[in-house]
């Protein structure tokens, strides 16, 4: 099976789990739960600014933030970054203990705190060499048309506030949106 990134680099999907034989997106109900959760979350974050840029400029100057190009972490604990700040994240992950937080609730907040405290990759730090083969052949998810197959719930604009937690966003989802993500809120400390 072929793995593909959709919209943002980072999260990779089995092509056959996301697309049907004609190349169109499968309905969410036909996707495995983990894939469905990631696709649903991707639709909510695809237009977000880079987390690092947002930490620098804040909500007041959000227009100065570069758009996200890559996503790391787990849904609702993810870090979205522009190409410029990806190396900072990779340095934190590889050299500053980020790897130890994989899958933990504190993953996103720990990176944000490290970056806000002035953490940066050294000049010339090697990031990841991304190889893009035929990116035009992979359909881009659209925020205007997600309800037909990829995103079966109403689109909502993600919001960010300084110090907001992962769980705040999850709790703000409607019951229908929570059910489509197949997440049990009882497992979370909300």
mmCIF file of N, CA and C in Angstrom, residues 141-153 155:
data_model
loop_
_atom_site.group_PDB
_atom_site.id
_atom_site.type_symbol
_atom_site.label_atom_id
_atom_site.label_comp_id
_atom_site.label_asym_id
_atom_site.label_seq_id
_atom_site.Cartn_x
_atom_site.Cartn_y
_atom_site.Cartn_z
ATOM 1 N N UNK A 141 -7.964 18.268 0.378
ATOM 2 C CA UNK A 141 -9.263 18.421 1.022
ATOM 3 C C UNK A 141 -9.680 19.884 0.972
ATOM 4 N N UNK A 142 -10.955 20.110 0.817
ATOM 5 C CA UNK A 142 -11.475 21.468 0.695
ATOM 6 C C UNK A 142 -12.370 21.784 1.874
ATOM 7 N N UNK A 143 -12.214 22.977 2.433
ATOM 8 C CA UNK A 143 -13.090 23.394 3.534
ATOM 9 C C UNK A 143 -14.471 23.740 3.006
ATOM 10 N N UNK A 144 -14.581 24.043 1.723
ATOM 11 C CA UNK A 144 -15.880 24.410 1.160
ATOM 12 C C UNK A 144 -16.742 23.185 0.863
ATOM 13 N N UNK A 145 -16.117 22.032 0.658
ATOM 14 C CA UNK A 145 -16.857 20.867 0.208
ATOM 15 C C UNK A 145 -16.662 19.643 1.100
ATOM 16 N N UNK A 146 -16.348 19.796 2.389
ATOM 17 C CA UNK A 146 -16.054 18.619 3.179
ATOM 18 C C UNK A 146 -17.264 17.802 3.584
ATOM 19 N N UNK A 147 -18.447 18.366 3.573
ATOM 20 C CA UNK A 147 -19.594 17.650 4.117
ATOM 21 C C UNK A 147 -20.054 16.505 3.237
ATOM 22 N N UNK A 148 -19.686 16.489 1.970
ATOM 23 C CA UNK A 148 -20.179 15.442 1.087
ATOM 24 C C UNK A 148 -19.528 14.099 1.354
ATOM 25 N N UNK A 149 -18.240 14.063 1.667
ATOM 26 C CA UNK A 149 -17.639 12.762 1.871
ATOM 27 C C UNK A 149 -16.585 12.749 2.962
ATOM 28 N N UNK A 150 -15.709 13.724 3.002
ATOM 29 C CA UNK A 150 -14.613 13.675 3.948
ATOM 30 C C UNK A 150 -15.043 14.054 5.347
ATOM 31 N N UNK A 151 -15.840 15.078 5.476
ATOM 32 C CA UNK A 151 -16.194 15.608 6.791
ATOM 33 C C UNK A 151 -17.713 15.678 6.855
ATOM 34 N N UNK A 152 -18.309 14.773 7.589
ATOM 35 C CA UNK A 152 -19.761 14.667 7.572
ATOM 36 C C UNK A 152 -20.450 15.563 8.598
ATOM 37 N N UNK A 153 -19.692 16.412 9.273
ATOM 38 C CA UNK A 153 -20.283 17.323 10.241
ATOM 39 C C UNK A 153 -20.037 18.748 9.787
ATOM 40 N N UNK A 155 -18.688 22.351 9.228
ATOM 41 C CA UNK A 155 -17.362 22.919 9.405
ATOM 42 C C UNK A 155 -17.424 23.990 10.482
#
